[in-house]
Coordinates of C-alpha atoms in Angstrom, one line a residue:
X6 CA -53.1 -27.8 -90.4
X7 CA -52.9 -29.3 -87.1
X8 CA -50.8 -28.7 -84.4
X9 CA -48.9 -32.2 -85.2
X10 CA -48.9 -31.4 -88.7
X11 CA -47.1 -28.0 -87.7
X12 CA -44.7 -29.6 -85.6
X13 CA -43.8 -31.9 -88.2
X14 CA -43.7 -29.2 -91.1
X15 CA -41.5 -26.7 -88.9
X16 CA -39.3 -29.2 -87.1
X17 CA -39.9 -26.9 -84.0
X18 CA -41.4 -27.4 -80.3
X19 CA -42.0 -24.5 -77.7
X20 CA -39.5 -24.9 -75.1
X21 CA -40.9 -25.7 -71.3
X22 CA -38.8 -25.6 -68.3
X23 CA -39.3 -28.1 -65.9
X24 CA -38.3 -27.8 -62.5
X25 CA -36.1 -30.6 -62.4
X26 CA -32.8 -29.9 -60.6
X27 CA -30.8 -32.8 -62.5
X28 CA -27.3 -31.8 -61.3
X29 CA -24.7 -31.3 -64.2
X30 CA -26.7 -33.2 -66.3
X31 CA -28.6 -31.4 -69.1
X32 CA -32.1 -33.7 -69.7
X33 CA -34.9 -32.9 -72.2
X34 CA -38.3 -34.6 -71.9
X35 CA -40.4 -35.2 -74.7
X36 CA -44.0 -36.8 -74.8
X37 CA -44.3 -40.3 -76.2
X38 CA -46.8 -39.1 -78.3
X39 CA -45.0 -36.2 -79.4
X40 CA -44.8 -36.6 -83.6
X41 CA -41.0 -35.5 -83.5
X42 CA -40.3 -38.2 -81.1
X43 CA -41.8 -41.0 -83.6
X44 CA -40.6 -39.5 -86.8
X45 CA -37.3 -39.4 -85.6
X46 CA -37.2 -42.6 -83.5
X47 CA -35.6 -41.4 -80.4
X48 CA -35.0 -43.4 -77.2
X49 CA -35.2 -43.1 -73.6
X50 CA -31.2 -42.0 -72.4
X51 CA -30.2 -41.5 -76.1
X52 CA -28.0 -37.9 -76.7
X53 CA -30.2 -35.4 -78.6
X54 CA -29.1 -31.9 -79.4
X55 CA -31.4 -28.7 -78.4
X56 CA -31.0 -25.5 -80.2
X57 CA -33.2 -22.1 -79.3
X58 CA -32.0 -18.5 -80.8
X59 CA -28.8 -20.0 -81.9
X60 CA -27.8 -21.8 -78.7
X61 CA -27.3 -25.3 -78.7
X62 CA -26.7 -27.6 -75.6
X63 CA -26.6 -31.6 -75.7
X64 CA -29.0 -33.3 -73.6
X65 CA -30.0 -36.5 -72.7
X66 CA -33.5 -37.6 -73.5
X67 CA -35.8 -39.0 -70.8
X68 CA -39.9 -39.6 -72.3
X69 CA -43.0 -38.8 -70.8
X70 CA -46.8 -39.9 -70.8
X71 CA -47.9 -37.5 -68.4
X72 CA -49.2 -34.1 -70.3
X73 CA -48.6 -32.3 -67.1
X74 CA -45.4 -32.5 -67.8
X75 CA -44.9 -31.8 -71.2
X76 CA -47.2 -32.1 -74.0
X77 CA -47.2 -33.4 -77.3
X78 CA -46.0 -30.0 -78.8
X79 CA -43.4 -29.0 -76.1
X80 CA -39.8 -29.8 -75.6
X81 CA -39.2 -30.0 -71.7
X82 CA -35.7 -29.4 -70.6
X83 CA -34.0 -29.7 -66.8
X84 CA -32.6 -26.5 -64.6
X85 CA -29.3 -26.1 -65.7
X86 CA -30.3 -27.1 -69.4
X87 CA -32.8 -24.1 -69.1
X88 CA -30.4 -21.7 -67.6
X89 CA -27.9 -23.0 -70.5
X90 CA -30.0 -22.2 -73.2
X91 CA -31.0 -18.0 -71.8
X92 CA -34.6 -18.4 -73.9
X93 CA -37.9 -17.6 -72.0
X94 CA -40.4 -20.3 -71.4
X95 CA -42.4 -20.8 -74.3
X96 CA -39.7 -20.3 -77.0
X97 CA -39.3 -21.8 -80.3
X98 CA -36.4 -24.8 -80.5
X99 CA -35.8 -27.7 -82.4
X100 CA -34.1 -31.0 -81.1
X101 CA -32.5 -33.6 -83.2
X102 CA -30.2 -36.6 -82.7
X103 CA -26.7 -35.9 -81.4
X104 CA -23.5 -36.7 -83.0
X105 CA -21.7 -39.4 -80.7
X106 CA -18.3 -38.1 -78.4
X107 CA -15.7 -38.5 -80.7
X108 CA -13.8 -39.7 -77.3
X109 CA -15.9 -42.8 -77.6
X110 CA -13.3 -45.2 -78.5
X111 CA -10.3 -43.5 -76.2
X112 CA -13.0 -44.8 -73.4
X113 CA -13.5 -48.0 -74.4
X114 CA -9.9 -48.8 -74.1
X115 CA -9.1 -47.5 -70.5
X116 CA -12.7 -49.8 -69.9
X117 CA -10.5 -52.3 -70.9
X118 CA -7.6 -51.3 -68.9
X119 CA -5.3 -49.9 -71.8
X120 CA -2.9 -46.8 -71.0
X121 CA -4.1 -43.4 -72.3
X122 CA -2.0 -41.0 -73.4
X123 CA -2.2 -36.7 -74.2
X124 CA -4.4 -36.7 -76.8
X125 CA -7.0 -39.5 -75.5
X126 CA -7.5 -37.8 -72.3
X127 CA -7.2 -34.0 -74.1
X128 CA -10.5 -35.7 -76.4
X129 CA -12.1 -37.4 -73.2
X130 CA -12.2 -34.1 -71.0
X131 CA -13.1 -32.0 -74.0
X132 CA -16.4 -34.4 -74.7
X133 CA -16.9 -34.4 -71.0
X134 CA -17.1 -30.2 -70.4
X135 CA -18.8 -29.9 -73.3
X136 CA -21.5 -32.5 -71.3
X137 CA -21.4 -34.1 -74.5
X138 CA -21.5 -38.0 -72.0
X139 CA -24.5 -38.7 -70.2
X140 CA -24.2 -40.3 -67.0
X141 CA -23.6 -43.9 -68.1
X142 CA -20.2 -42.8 -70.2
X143 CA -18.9 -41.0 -66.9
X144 CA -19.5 -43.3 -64.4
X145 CA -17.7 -46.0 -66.9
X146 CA -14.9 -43.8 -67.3
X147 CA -14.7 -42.6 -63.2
X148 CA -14.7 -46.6 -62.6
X149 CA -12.7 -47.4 -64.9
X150 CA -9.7 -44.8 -64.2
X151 CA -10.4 -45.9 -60.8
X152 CA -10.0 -49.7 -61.1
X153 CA -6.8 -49.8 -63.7
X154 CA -5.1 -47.2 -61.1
X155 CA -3.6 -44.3 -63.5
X156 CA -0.2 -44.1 -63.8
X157 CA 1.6 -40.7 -62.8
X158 CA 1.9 -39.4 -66.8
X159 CA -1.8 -40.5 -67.0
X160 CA -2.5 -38.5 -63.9
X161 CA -0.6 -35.3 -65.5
X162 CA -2.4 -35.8 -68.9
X163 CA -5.9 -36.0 -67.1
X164 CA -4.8 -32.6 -65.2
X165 CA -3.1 -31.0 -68.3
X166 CA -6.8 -31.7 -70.2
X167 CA -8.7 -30.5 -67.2
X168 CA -7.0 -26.9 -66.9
X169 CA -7.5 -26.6 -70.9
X170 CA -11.3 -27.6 -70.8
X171 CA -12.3 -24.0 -69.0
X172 CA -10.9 -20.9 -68.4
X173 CA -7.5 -19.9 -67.0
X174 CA -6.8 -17.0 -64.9
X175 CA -3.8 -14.5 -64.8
X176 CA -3.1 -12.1 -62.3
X177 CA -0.3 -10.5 -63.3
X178 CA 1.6 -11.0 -60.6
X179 CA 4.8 -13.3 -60.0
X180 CA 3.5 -14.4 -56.6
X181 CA 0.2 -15.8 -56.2
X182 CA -0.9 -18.3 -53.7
X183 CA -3.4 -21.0 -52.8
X184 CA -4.0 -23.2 -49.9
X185 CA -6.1 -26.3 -50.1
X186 CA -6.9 -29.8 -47.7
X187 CA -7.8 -32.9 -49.3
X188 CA -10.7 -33.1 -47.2
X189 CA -12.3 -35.3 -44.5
X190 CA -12.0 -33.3 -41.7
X191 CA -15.3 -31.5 -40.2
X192 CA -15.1 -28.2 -38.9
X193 CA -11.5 -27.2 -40.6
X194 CA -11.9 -23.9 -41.9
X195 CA -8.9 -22.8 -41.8
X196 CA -8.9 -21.2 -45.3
X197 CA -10.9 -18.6 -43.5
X198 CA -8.4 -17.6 -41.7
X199 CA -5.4 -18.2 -43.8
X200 CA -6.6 -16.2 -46.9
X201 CA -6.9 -12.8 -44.7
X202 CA -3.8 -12.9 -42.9
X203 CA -1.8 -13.7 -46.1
X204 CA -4.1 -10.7 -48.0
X205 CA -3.4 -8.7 -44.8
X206 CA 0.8 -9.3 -45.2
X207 CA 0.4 -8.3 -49.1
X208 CA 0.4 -11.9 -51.1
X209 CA -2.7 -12.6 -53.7
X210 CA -4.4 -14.9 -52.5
X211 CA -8.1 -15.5 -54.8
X212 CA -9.6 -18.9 -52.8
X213 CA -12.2 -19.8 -54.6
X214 CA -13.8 -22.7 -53.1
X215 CA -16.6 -25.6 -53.3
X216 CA -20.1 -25.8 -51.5
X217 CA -20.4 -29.0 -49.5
X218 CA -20.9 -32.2 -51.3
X219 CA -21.3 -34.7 -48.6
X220 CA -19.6 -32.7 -45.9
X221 CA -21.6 -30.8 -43.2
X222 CA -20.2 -27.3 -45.0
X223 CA -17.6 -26.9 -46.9
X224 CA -15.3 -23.0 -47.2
X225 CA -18.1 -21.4 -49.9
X226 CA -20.9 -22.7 -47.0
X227 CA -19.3 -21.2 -43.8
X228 CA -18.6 -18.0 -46.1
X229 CA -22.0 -17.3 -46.9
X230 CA -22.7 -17.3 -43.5
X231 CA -20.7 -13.7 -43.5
X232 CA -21.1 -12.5 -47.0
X233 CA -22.7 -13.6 -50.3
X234 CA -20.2 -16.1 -52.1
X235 CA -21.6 -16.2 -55.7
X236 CA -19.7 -13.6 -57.3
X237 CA -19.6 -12.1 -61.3
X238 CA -15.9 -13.0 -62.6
X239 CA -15.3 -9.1 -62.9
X240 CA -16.4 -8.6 -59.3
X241 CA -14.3 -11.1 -58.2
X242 CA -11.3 -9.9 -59.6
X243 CA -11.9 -6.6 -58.6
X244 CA -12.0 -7.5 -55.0
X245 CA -8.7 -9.6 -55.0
X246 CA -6.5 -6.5 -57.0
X247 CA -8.4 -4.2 -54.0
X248 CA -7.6 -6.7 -51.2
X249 CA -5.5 -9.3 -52.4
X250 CA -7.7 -11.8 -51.6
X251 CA -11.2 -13.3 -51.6
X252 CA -13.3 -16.1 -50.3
X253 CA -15.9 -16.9 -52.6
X254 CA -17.9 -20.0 -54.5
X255 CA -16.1 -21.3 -57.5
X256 CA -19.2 -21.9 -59.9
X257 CA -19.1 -18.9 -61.2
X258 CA -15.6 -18.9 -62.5
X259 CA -15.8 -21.2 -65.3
X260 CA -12.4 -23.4 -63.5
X261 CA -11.5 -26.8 -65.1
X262 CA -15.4 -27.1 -65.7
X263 CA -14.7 -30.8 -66.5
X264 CA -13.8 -31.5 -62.8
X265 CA -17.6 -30.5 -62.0
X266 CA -19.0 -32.7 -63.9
X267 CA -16.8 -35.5 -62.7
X268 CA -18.0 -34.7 -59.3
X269 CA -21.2 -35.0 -60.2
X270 CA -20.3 -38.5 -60.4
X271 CA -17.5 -39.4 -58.2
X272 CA -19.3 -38.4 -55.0
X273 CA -22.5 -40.0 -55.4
X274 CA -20.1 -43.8 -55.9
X275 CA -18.0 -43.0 -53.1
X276 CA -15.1 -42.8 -55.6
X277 CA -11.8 -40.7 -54.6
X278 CA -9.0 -42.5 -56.1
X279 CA -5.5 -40.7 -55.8
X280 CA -5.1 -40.2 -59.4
X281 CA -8.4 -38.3 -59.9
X282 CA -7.8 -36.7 -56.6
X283 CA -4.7 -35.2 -57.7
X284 CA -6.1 -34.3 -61.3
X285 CA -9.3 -32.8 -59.7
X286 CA -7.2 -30.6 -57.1
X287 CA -4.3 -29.5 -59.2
X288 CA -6.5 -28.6 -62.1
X289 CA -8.3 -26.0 -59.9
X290 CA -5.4 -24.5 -58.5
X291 CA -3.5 -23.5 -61.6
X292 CA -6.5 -22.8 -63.8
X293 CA -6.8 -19.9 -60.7
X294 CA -3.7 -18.9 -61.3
X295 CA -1.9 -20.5 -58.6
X296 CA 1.8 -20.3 -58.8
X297 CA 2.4 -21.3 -55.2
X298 CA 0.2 -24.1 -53.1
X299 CA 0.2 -25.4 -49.9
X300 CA -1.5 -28.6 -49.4
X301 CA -2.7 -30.3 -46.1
X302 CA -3.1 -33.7 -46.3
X303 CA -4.6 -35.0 -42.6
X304 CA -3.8 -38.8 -41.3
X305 CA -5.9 -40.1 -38.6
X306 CA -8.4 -43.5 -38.5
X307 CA -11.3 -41.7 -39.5
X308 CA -9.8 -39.5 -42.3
X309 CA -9.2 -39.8 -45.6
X310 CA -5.9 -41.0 -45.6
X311 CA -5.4 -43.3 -42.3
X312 CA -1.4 -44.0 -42.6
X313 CA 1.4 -42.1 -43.3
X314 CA 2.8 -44.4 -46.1
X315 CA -0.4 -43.5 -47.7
X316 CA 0.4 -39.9 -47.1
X317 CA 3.7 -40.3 -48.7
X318 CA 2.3 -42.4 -51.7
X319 CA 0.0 -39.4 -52.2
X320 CA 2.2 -36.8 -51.6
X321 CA 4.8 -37.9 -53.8
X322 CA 1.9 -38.2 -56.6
X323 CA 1.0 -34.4 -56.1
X324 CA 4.5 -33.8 -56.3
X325 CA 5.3 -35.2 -59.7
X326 CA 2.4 -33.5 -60.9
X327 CA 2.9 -30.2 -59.6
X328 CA 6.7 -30.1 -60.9
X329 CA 5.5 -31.1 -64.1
X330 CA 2.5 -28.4 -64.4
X331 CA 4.9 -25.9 -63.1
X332 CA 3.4 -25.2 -59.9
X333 CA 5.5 -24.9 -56.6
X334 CA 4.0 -26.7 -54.4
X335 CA 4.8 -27.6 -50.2
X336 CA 2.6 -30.3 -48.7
X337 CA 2.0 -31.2 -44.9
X338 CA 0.9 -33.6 -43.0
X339 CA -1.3 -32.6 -40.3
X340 CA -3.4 -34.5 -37.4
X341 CA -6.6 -36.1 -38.6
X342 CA -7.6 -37.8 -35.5
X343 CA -10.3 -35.7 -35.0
X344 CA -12.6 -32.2 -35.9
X345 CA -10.8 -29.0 -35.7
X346 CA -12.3 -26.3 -33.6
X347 CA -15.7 -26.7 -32.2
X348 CA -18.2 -26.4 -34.9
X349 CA -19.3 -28.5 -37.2
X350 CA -22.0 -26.7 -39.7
X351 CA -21.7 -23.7 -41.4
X352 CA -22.5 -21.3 -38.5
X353 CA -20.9 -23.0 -35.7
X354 CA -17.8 -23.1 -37.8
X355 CA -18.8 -19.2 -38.9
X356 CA -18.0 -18.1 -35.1
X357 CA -15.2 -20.6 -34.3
X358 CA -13.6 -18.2 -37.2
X359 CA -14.3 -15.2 -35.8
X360 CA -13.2 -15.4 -32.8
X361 CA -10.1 -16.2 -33.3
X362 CA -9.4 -13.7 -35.8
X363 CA -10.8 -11.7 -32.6
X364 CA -8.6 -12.7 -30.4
X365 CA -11.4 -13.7 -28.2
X366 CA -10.1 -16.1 -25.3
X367 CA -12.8 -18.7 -26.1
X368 CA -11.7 -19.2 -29.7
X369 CA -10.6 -23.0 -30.4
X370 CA -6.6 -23.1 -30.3
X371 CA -6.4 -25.7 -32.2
X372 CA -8.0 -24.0 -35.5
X373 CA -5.9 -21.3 -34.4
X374 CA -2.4 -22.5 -34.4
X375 CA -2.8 -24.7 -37.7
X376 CA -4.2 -22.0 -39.4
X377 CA -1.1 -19.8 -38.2
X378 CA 1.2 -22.6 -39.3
X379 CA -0.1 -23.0 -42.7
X380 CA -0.5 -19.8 -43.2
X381 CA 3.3 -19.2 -42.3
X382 CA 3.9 -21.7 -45.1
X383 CA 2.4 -19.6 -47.5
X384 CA 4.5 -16.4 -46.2
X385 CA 7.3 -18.4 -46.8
X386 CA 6.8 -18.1 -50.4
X387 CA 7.8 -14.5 -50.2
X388 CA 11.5 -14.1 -51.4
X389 CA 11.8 -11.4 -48.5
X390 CA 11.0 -14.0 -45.7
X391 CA 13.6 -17.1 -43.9
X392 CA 12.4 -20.1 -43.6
X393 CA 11.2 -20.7 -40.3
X394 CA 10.0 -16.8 -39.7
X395 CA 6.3 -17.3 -41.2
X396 CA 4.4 -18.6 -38.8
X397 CA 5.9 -15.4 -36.2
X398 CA 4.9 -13.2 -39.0
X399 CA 1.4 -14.8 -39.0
X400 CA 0.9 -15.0 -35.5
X401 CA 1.9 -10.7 -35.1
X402 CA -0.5 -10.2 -38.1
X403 CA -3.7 -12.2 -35.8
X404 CA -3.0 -11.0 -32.7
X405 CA -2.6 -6.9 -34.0
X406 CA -6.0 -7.2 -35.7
X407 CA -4.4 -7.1 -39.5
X408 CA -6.2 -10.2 -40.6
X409 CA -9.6 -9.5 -39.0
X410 CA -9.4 -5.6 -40.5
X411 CA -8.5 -7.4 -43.7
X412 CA -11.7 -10.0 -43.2
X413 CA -13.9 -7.0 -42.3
X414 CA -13.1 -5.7 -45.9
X415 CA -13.3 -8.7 -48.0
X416 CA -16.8 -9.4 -46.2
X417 CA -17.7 -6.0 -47.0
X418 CA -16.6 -5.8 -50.6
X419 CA -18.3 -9.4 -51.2
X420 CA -21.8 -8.2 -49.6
X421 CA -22.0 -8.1 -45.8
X422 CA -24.8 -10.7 -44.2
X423 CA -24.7 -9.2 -40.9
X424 CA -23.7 -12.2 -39.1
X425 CA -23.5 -12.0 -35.1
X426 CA -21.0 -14.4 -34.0
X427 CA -21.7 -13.7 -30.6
X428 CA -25.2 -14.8 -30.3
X429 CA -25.6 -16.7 -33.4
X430 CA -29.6 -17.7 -34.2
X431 CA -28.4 -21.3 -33.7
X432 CA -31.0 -24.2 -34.6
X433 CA -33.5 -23.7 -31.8
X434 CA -34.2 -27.3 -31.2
X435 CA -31.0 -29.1 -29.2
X436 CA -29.8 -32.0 -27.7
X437 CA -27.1 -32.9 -25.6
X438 CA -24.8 -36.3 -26.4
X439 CA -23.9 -37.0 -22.9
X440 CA -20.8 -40.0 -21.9
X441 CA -21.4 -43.5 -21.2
X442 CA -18.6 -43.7 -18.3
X443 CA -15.7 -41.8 -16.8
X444 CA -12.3 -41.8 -18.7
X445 CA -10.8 -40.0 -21.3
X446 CA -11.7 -38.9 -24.5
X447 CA -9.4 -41.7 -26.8
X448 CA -11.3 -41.4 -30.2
X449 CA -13.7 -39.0 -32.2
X450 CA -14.9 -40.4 -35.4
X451 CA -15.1 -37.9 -37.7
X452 CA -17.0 -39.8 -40.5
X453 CA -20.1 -40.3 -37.8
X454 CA -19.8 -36.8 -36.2
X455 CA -19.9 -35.4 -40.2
X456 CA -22.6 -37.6 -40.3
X457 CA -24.8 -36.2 -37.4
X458 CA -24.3 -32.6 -38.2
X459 CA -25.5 -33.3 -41.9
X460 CA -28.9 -35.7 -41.0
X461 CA -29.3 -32.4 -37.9
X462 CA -29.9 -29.9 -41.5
X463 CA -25.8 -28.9 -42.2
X464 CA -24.9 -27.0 -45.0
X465 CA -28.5 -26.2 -46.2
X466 CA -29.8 -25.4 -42.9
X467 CA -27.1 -23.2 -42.1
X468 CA -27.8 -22.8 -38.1
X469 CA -27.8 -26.6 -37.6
X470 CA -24.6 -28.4 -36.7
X471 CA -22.6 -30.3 -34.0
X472 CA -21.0 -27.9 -31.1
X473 CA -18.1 -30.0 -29.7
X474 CA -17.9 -30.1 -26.0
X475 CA -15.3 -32.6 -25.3
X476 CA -11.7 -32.9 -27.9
X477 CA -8.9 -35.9 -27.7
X478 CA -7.1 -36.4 -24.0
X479 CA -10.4 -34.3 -22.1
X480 CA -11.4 -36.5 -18.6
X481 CA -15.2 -36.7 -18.7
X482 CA -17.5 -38.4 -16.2
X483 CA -20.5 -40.2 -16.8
X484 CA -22.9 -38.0 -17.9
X485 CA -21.3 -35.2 -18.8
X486 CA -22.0 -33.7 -22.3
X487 CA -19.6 -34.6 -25.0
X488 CA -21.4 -32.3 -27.9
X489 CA -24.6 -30.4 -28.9
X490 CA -26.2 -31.2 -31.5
X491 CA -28.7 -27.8 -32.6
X492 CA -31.7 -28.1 -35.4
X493 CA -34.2 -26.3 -37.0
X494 CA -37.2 -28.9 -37.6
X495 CA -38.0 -31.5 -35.6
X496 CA -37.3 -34.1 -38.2
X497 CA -34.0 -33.5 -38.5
X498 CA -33.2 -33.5 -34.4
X499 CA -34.9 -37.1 -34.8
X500 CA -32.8 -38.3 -37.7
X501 CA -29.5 -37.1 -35.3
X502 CA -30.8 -38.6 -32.7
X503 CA -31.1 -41.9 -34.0
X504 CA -27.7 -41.6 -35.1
X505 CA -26.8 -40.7 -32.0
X506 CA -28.0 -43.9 -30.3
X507 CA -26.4 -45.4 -32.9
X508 CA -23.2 -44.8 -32.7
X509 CA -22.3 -41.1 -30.9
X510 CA -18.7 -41.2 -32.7
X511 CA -16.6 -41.0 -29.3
X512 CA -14.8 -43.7 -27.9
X513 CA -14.3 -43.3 -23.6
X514 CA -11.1 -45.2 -22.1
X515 CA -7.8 -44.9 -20.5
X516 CA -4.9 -42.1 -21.7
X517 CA -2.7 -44.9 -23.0
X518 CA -5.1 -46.2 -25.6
X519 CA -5.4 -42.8 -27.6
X520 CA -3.9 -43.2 -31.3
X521 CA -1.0 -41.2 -31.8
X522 CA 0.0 -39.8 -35.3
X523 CA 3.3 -38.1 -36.7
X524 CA 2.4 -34.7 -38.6
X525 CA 4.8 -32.5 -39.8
X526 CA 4.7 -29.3 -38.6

């Protein structure tokens, strides 16, 4: 019997991985001339399902000419389908066409601007976690959310579905805390700093947090500078009923899996309306077990949100939310006018944390005293603490060594990377950004300054990044370096520099014309 014949007779293919990072998308490949592919009349994009030593995963179906690939008796599938499925390469499987999301027609109708309620979003996020909609059906239901603005029920339904679709954490405790920003600003890590001086005071704090998306680095980058970030579930745990806290990725967790996948989407479109925002944020937080949140939203002409009626909109939005999911939560409204701290890439930012939770005299004050402040917030959750007395009580835990003893230990218990913050191996290729005139510092874009540090290597080249020089209100003179920007291949110094001459992201005039903003703490 031939080969075809047998493929026919068995129904089965031997599995291939190709090395085909496809991003929370699960794709098989099959040859055109594969005899499964014309008996059963697939098409290019169409949902098949996969099944190999009684796993299944859905997939959708891209075909091939090119042998080299896949051949006519193989069944090629992406990374993460491969990973799903836990089969060696080689392996027998069988593919067939998949059922359609049951969810189908809840989508159609918010495409056409209808209101969803519960169950239609409870079926949506189910079909979407279970990657059951290829990219097509997400981006249609992203835009379409995004268009016909949700209302604040539909925001709460999306968020109530989201926390069901993965797994939800319980730490046994009556207090547990979480800090998050909506984003937009480079160099803010203050999580870093918050999460061990509330560990080191005695609140559980597990921050698990994102890799960088489109941002130069984002908490899990700038961590993995220190220690390794990609922790087991049981280790994880472990470390925050030893230490009360952790700083780790939050992949591994298996948290409102359906917001990943949205992501996946969202980022790629520039889309970030409030109501997925809020759904996406939220969900995270309480499927971590969250009973108590802090969350900084920053105003400035460069940040994400540029007016404080906007920051009131949203804030009232998280509000509703939170009350309904239960979840106690205090928002502030901080100063987004420019970068906080120094560095913008994950090592840069890596020592602008540790010194100050060293005291050192160089440390930026600025990523000091809002971490303090936010992290007095969360102090203030405590029962046994006034109102007003956190930020003290932060400030005596930083400057006695508490929070960098309690750093030291969560960095050990995660995996030390032997990080040197004094002499960090920086990019070794540099330039400096010098100013076009004398005056004063007025404006620091931090869309263009995110944008330099990434095209210099940041996150994935985790010693390239932007070194501030020169913050709002500084007097420079011509000439006079406003930042360094530090690579590790030549390419990448060119593609900053070119941005560079472009636009450098800082704007030189007189005192009087520098924006002011009103922040809240």
């Amino acid at each position: 019997m031939s080969s075809e014949n047998t493929t026919l007779a068995t129904g089965t293919l031997c599995l291939r991985r190709v090395g085909i990072d496809t991003y929370h998308e699960n794709v098989a490949y099959l040859h055109r001339d594969c005899a499964i592919y014309r008996a059963e009349g697939f098409q290019a994009l169409s949902k098949v399902e996969v099944r190999a030593n009684g796993r299944r995963i859905l997939a959708t179906l891209n075909v091939v000419d090119d042998e080299r690939i896949v051949g006519c008796d193989e069944l090629g599938v992406s990374e993460d389908a491969f990973a799903q499925l836990q089969v060696p390469d080689g392996h027998l499987a069988t593919v067939s066409q998949a059922e359609p999301p049951e969810s189908i027609p809840a989508l159609f109708r918010k495409i056409n601007g209808e209101r969803l309620g519960h169950e239609d979003f409870q079926a949506i996020v189910r079909d979407i976690a279970d990657l059951r909609y290829s990219k097509i059906e997400l981006t249609a239901f992203v835009v379409a959310c995004n268009r016909s603005e949700l209302d604040r029920e539909e925001v709460y339904f999306l968020t109530e579905a989201m926390v069901a679709s993965g797994r939800r954490l319980d730490w046994h405790e009556p207090l547990v805390v979480d800090k998050h920003c909506i984003g937009g600003i480079p160099g803010n890590r203050t999580s870093m700093l918050v999460v061990p001086i509330v560990a080191a005071y005695g609140l559980v704090f597990p921050k698990t947090s994102s890799r960088a998306i489109t941002s130069p680095a984002g908490t899990a980058d700038t961590m993995e500078v220190l220690s390794n970030v990609e922790l087991p579930f049981d280790q994880l745990t472990e470390i925050v009923r030893a230490h009360r806290g952790c700083l780790a990725w939050g992949g591994t967790a298996d948290l409102s899996p359906a917001d990943d996948v949205l992501i996946s989407v969202e980022r790629p479109l520039s889309i970030d309306s409030p109501g997925q925002m809020v759904a996406s944020i939220l969900s995270k937080k309480m499927a971590a077990g969250a009973t108590h949140l802090v969350l900084d939203i920053p105003i400035g002409p460069t940040a994400k949100v540029r007016s404080m009626p906007e920051a009131q909109r949203l804030r009232r939005l998280f509000e509703y939310v939170a009350q309904r999911m239960h979840l106690s939560l205090d928002v502030v409204i901080t100063d987004g006018r420019q970068p906080i701290g120094r560095g913008v890439g994950p090592m840069l930012e890596a020592r602008d944390v540790m010194q100050v939770l060293e005291n050192d005299p160089a440390a930026p004050d600025d990523l000091r005293q809002k971490s303090l402040r936010l992290a007095g917030r969360l102090i203030e959750c405590s029962p046994d603490v006034r109102g007003g007395d956190g930020f003290h009580i932060a400030r005596d835990i930083l400057d006695s060594g508490r929070a960098l003893a309690r750093m030291q230990a969560i960095i050990k218990a995660q995996g030390e990377h032997g990080f040197k913050h004094q002499h960090p191996p920086l990019g070794a290729l540099r330039f400096e950004v010098p100013a076009e005139s004398d005056g004063t510092v007025i404006g620091i874009d931090n869309l263009q300054v995110a944008q330099i540090a990434r095209l210099a290597g940041a996150p994935k080249v985790k010693s390239a990044g932007v070194d501030l020089m020169r913050k709002l209100g500084d007097i420079v003179r011509r000439g006079e370096p406003l930042y360094r920007v530090h690579a590790a291949y030549p390419s990448d110094l060119e593609f900053a520099r070119q941005a560079c001459q472009r636009n450098c992201g800082y704007r030189i005039g007189s005192t009087e014309q520098m924006p002011r903003v009103f922040v809240e703490f």
